[in-house]
């Protein structure tokens, strides 16, 4: 026996009669049980506890419960990214031979999964316009099992006919999956409004600081929940405790951030509309938006934090705008505490042909702004400078 102290056997964690105010971060991947009987009790649901980090851990559960409360459900599952949430849902609920109908302006990677990846596993998809229930219905076949919808489309901010789609799902016995990332539960409580499965990219507005990648899935039916959970664990799509802890911290200020960002977005939509460089403003809160009335009824005056606009000029004007606003991050993301600017023609929609982009109205002068929480005077000054530079 060496005289050196034992460093391998863990030193007991100090106890404290006063409790920690912040949630502890628990990085342990493995959990030691007292004996095999205790492990049986855990696996058979007679005792609660953790076994292995990929199957669940306390930091994921704390975060899931917070988002559950926002959506008004329970048993939500945290996943390693928003795309993991989409993957676990689709692969958990679908089998070879199934067909799904998706919105035609979904998040780019979701579109790719449906049109390029799922077919390799024998699952086919048809895309349809979710503002048009008749078009959605026409896409349904006898093999259709599920509808995947985003309430507000990216980047043109069209608003889906959620009531019509919900009725369609009921009528045809389809699982209605809503990716509620853009709207958040505060603008559209998707679960309370009848979605069977709700997905979030927690990376965006919920975590809010562009420093974690996480997702979330809430399923109403216990068998569907179990299928999604098992797929998440088996495919290894599960989240790290550290990311969950960071997201929880971000979520504490979600409602203040969202309120402020929405008020800023309304003010910027007015500034864009009044500026001579701007040809069109796309913002559901404006009466000239094609889905303004539906958005009013669905979102209850919460118009969101996204505003898109089209410049009269082309790529040269777009370059001038990005260069003249160096303080506004030109980055293809959304939901950060700070305002970010994205240019779909060179980022999210670069894979489309120019004709494909034109069909969506995405020109070289098209920008999407994810409005953040800066003082509005600062944003107004920066955007005025940037827009002036394009003339
Ligand atoms: C970003 C996003 C996703 C994917 O989320 P990640 O966390 O980046 O994997 C899915 N859906 C929507 C609507 C998104 O905006």
mmCIF file of N, CA, C and O in Angstrom, residues 100-141:
data_model
loop_
_atom_site.group_PDB
_atom_site.id
_atom_site.type_symbol
_atom_site.label_atom_id
_atom_site.label_comp_id
_atom_site.label_asym_id
_atom_site.label_seq_id
_atom_site.Cartn_x
_atom_site.Cartn_y
_atom_site.Cartn_z
ATOM 1 N N UNK A 100 -46.110 11.007 -45.021
ATOM 2 C CA UNK A 100 -46.438 12.180 -44.205
ATOM 3 C C UNK A 100 -46.675 13.383 -45.107
ATOM 4 O O UNK A 100 -46.194 13.437 -46.245
ATOM 5 N N UNK A 101 -47.431 14.334 -44.586
ATOM 6 C CA UNK A 101 -47.642 15.597 -45.292
ATOM 7 C C UNK A 101 -47.013 16.689 -44.442
ATOM 8 O O UNK A 101 -47.268 16.773 -43.233
ATOM 9 N N UNK A 102 -46.165 17.484 -45.075
ATOM 10 C CA UNK A 102 -45.492 18.560 -44.350
ATOM 11 C C UNK A 102 -45.759 19.906 -44.998
ATOM 12 O O UNK A 102 -46.077 19.977 -46.189
ATOM 13 N N UNK A 103 -45.637 20.958 -44.205
ATOM 14 C CA UNK A 103 -45.720 22.315 -44.746
ATOM 15 C C UNK A 103 -44.615 22.515 -45.778
ATOM 16 O O UNK A 103 -43.520 21.979 -45.638
ATOM 17 N N UNK A 104 -44.906 23.295 -46.828
ATOM 18 C CA UNK A 104 -43.917 23.450 -47.901
ATOM 19 C C UNK A 104 -42.857 24.516 -47.592
ATOM 20 O O UNK A 104 -41.971 24.748 -48.394
ATOM 21 N N UNK A 105 -42.970 25.178 -46.436
ATOM 22 C CA UNK A 105 -41.926 26.152 -46.077
ATOM 23 C C UNK A 105 -41.370 25.836 -44.694
ATOM 24 O O UNK A 105 -41.072 26.736 -43.919
ATOM 25 N N UNK A 106 -41.218 24.552 -44.388
ATOM 26 C CA UNK A 106 -40.670 24.175 -43.080
ATOM 27 C C UNK A 106 -39.189 24.554 -43.000
ATOM 28 O O UNK A 106 -38.549 24.881 -44.005
ATOM 29 N N UNK A 107 -38.665 24.449 -41.790
ATOM 30 C CA UNK A 107 -37.226 24.618 -41.558
ATOM 31 C C UNK A 107 -36.458 23.751 -42.569
ATOM 32 O O UNK A 107 -36.818 22.605 -42.829
ATOM 33 N N UNK A 108 -35.386 24.308 -43.140
ATOM 34 C CA UNK A 108 -34.688 23.669 -44.249
ATOM 35 C C UNK A 108 -34.270 22.231 -44.001
ATOM 36 O O UNK A 108 -34.415 21.366 -44.865
ATOM 37 N N UNK A 109 -33.750 21.939 -42.816
ATOM 38 C CA UNK A 109 -33.297 20.572 -42.537
ATOM 39 C C UNK A 109 -34.479 19.616 -42.370
ATOM 40 O O UNK A 109 -34.345 18.427 -42.670
ATOM 41 N N UNK A 110 -35.609 20.130 -41.887
ATOM 42 C CA UNK A 110 -36.796 19.271 -41.796
ATOM 43 C C UNK A 110 -37.259 18.916 -43.206
ATOM 44 O O UNK A 110 -37.625 17.765 -43.478
ATOM 45 N N UNK A 111 -37.220 19.880 -44.111
ATOM 46 C CA UNK A 111 -37.585 19.621 -45.506
ATOM 47 C C UNK A 111 -36.649 18.587 -46.105
ATOM 48 O O UNK A 111 -37.064 17.655 -46.784
ATOM 49 N N UNK A 112 -35.356 18.755 -45.825
ATOM 50 C CA UNK A 112 -34.386 17.816 -46.359
ATOM 51 C C UNK A 112 -34.632 16.415 -45.821
ATOM 52 O O UNK A 112 -34.582 15.427 -46.557
ATOM 53 N N UNK A 113 -34.920 16.318 -44.530
ATOM 54 C CA UNK A 113 -35.165 14.995 -43.955
ATOM 55 C C UNK A 113 -36.350 14.321 -44.646
ATOM 56 O O UNK A 113 -36.292 13.136 -44.991
ATOM 57 N N UNK A 114 -37.412 15.109 -44.882
ATOM 58 C CA UNK A 114 -38.610 14.512 -45.478
ATOM 59 C C UNK A 114 -38.406 14.135 -46.940
ATOM 60 O O UNK A 114 -38.915 13.114 -47.391
ATOM 61 N N UNK A 115 -37.667 14.983 -47.673
ATOM 62 C CA UNK A 115 -37.586 14.738 -49.115
ATOM 63 C C UNK A 115 -36.382 13.888 -49.498
ATOM 64 O O UNK A 115 -36.397 13.241 -50.538
ATOM 65 N N UNK A 116 -35.315 13.867 -48.678
ATOM 66 C CA UNK A 116 -34.116 13.127 -49.072
ATOM 67 C C UNK A 116 -33.775 11.970 -48.148
ATOM 68 O O UNK A 116 -33.281 10.940 -48.593
ATOM 69 N N UNK A 117 -33.990 12.131 -46.838
ATOM 70 C CA UNK A 117 -33.557 11.082 -45.911
ATOM 71 C C UNK A 117 -34.641 10.040 -45.663
ATOM 72 O O UNK A 117 -34.383 8.851 -45.788
ATOM 73 N N UNK A 118 -35.842 10.479 -45.306
ATOM 74 C CA UNK A 118 -36.902 9.506 -45.011
ATOM 75 C C UNK A 118 -37.159 8.542 -46.174
ATOM 76 O O UNK A 118 -37.383 7.353 -45.932
ATOM 77 N N UNK A 119 -37.133 9.003 -47.440
ATOM 78 C CA UNK A 119 -37.374 8.047 -48.531
ATOM 79 C C UNK A 119 -36.388 6.884 -48.545
ATOM 80 O O UNK A 119 -36.746 5.779 -48.953
ATOM 81 N N UNK A 120 -35.158 7.101 -48.053
ATOM 82 C CA UNK A 120 -34.191 5.998 -48.009
ATOM 83 C C UNK A 120 -34.636 4.909 -47.056
ATOM 84 O O UNK A 120 -34.175 3.777 -47.117
ATOM 85 N N UNK A 121 -35.516 5.264 -46.111
ATOM 86 C CA UNK A 121 -36.028 4.279 -45.147
ATOM 87 C C UNK A 121 -37.473 3.898 -45.463
ATOM 88 O O UNK A 121 -38.178 3.361 -44.605
ATOM 89 N N UNK A 122 -37.892 4.226 -46.677
ATOM 90 C CA UNK A 122 -39.215 3.770 -47.117
ATOM 91 C C UNK A 122 -40.366 4.622 -46.633
ATOM 92 O O UNK A 122 -41.520 4.203 -46.674
ATOM 93 N N UNK A 123 -40.068 5.836 -46.170
ATOM 94 C CA UNK A 123 -41.135 6.736 -45.714
ATOM 95 C C UNK A 123 -41.195 7.898 -46.714
ATOM 96 O O UNK A 123 -40.161 8.512 -47.006
ATOM 97 N N UNK A 124 -42.363 8.178 -47.239
ATOM 98 C CA UNK A 124 -42.459 9.220 -48.259
ATOM 99 C C UNK A 124 -43.194 10.432 -47.711
ATOM 100 O O UNK A 124 -43.941 10.343 -46.729
ATOM 101 N N UNK A 125 -42.963 11.563 -48.365
ATOM 102 C CA UNK A 125 -43.552 12.820 -47.896
ATOM 103 C C UNK A 125 -44.080 13.613 -49.078
ATOM 104 O O UNK A 125 -43.531 13.550 -50.178
ATOM 105 N N UNK A 126 -45.152 14.353 -48.834
ATOM 106 C CA UNK A 126 -45.649 15.324 -49.802
ATOM 107 C C UNK A 126 -45.703 16.667 -49.086
ATOM 108 O O UNK A 126 -46.144 16.742 -47.939
ATOM 109 N N UNK A 127 -45.229 17.706 -49.773
ATOM 110 C CA UNK A 127 -45.255 19.041 -49.177
ATOM 111 C C UNK A 127 -46.463 19.799 -49.722
ATOM 112 O O UNK A 127 -46.804 19.671 -50.899
ATOM 113 N N UNK A 128 -47.091 20.579 -48.847
ATOM 114 C CA UNK A 128 -48.258 21.351 -49.280
ATOM 115 C C UNK A 128 -48.289 22.669 -48.509
ATOM 116 O O UNK A 128 -47.643 22.808 -47.465
ATOM 117 N N UNK A 129 -49.060 23.610 -49.035
ATOM 118 C CA UNK A 129 -49.135 24.955 -48.458
ATOM 119 C C UNK A 129 -50.056 24.945 -47.231
ATOM 120 O O UNK A 129 -51.266 24.741 -47.368
ATOM 121 N N UNK A 130 -49.515 25.177 -46.022
ATOM 122 C CA UNK A 130 -50.346 25.079 -44.821
ATOM 123 C C UNK A 130 -51.274 26.278 -44.598
ATOM 124 O O UNK A 130 -52.050 26.278 -43.643
ATOM 125 N N UNK A 131 -51.219 27.277 -45.501
ATOM 126 C CA UNK A 131 -52.209 28.351 -45.399
ATOM 127 C C UNK A 131 -53.472 27.944 -46.159
ATOM 128 O O UNK A 131 -54.466 28.664 -46.141
ATOM 129 N N UNK A 132 -53.418 26.794 -46.852
ATOM 130 C CA UNK A 132 -54.506 26.362 -47.727
ATOM 131 C C UNK A 132 -54.906 24.919 -47.339
ATOM 132 O O UNK A 132 -54.250 23.958 -47.733
ATOM 133 N N UNK A 133 -55.966 24.803 -46.545
ATOM 134 C CA UNK A 133 -56.354 23.479 -46.030
ATOM 135 C C UNK A 133 -56.725 22.526 -47.160
ATOM 136 O O UNK A 133 -56.431 21.325 -47.085
ATOM 137 N N UNK A 134 -57.326 23.056 -48.219
ATOM 138 C CA UNK A 134 -57.697 22.188 -49.346
ATOM 139 C C UNK A 134 -56.446 21.575 -49.968
ATOM 140 O O UNK A 134 -56.442 20.385 -50.327
ATOM 141 N N UNK A 135 -55.369 22.349 -50.061
ATOM 142 C CA UNK A 135 -54.114 21.820 -50.617
ATOM 143 C C UNK A 135 -53.532 20.757 -49.686
ATOM 144 O O UNK A 135 -53.013 19.734 -50.142
ATOM 145 N N UNK A 136 -53.640 20.984 -48.381
ATOM 146 C CA UNK A 136 -53.145 19.987 -47.421
ATOM 147 C C UNK A 136 -53.959 18.705 -47.568
ATOM 148 O O UNK A 136 -53.409 17.605 -47.573
ATOM 149 N N UNK A 137 -55.265 18.858 -47.672
ATOM 150 C CA UNK A 137 -56.137 17.677 -47.754
ATOM 151 C C UNK A 137 -55.852 16.880 -49.027
ATOM 152 O O UNK A 137 -55.824 15.643 -49.002
ATOM 153 N N UNK A 138 -55.610 17.607 -50.131
ATOM 154 C CA UNK A 138 -55.358 16.935 -51.409
ATOM 155 C C UNK A 138 -54.079 16.092 -51.348
ATOM 156 O O UNK A 138 -53.915 15.150 -52.120
ATOM 157 N N UNK A 139 -53.167 16.426 -50.418
ATOM 158 C CA UNK A 139 -51.898 15.692 -50.326
ATOM 159 C C UNK A 139 -52.024 14.409 -49.509
ATOM 160 O O UNK A 139 -51.115 13.584 -49.502
ATOM 161 N N UNK A 140 -53.145 14.252 -48.804
ATOM 162 C CA UNK A 140 -53.323 13.076 -47.932
ATOM 163 C C UNK A 140 -53.631 11.838 -48.786
ATOM 164 O O UNK A 140 -54.431 11.906 -49.719
ATOM 165 N N UNK A 141 -52.946 10.728 -48.469
ATOM 166 C CA UNK A 141 -53.195 9.450 -49.167
ATOM 167 C C UNK A 141 -53.619 8.417 -48.113
ATOM 168 O O UNK A 141 -53.532 8.706 -46.910
#
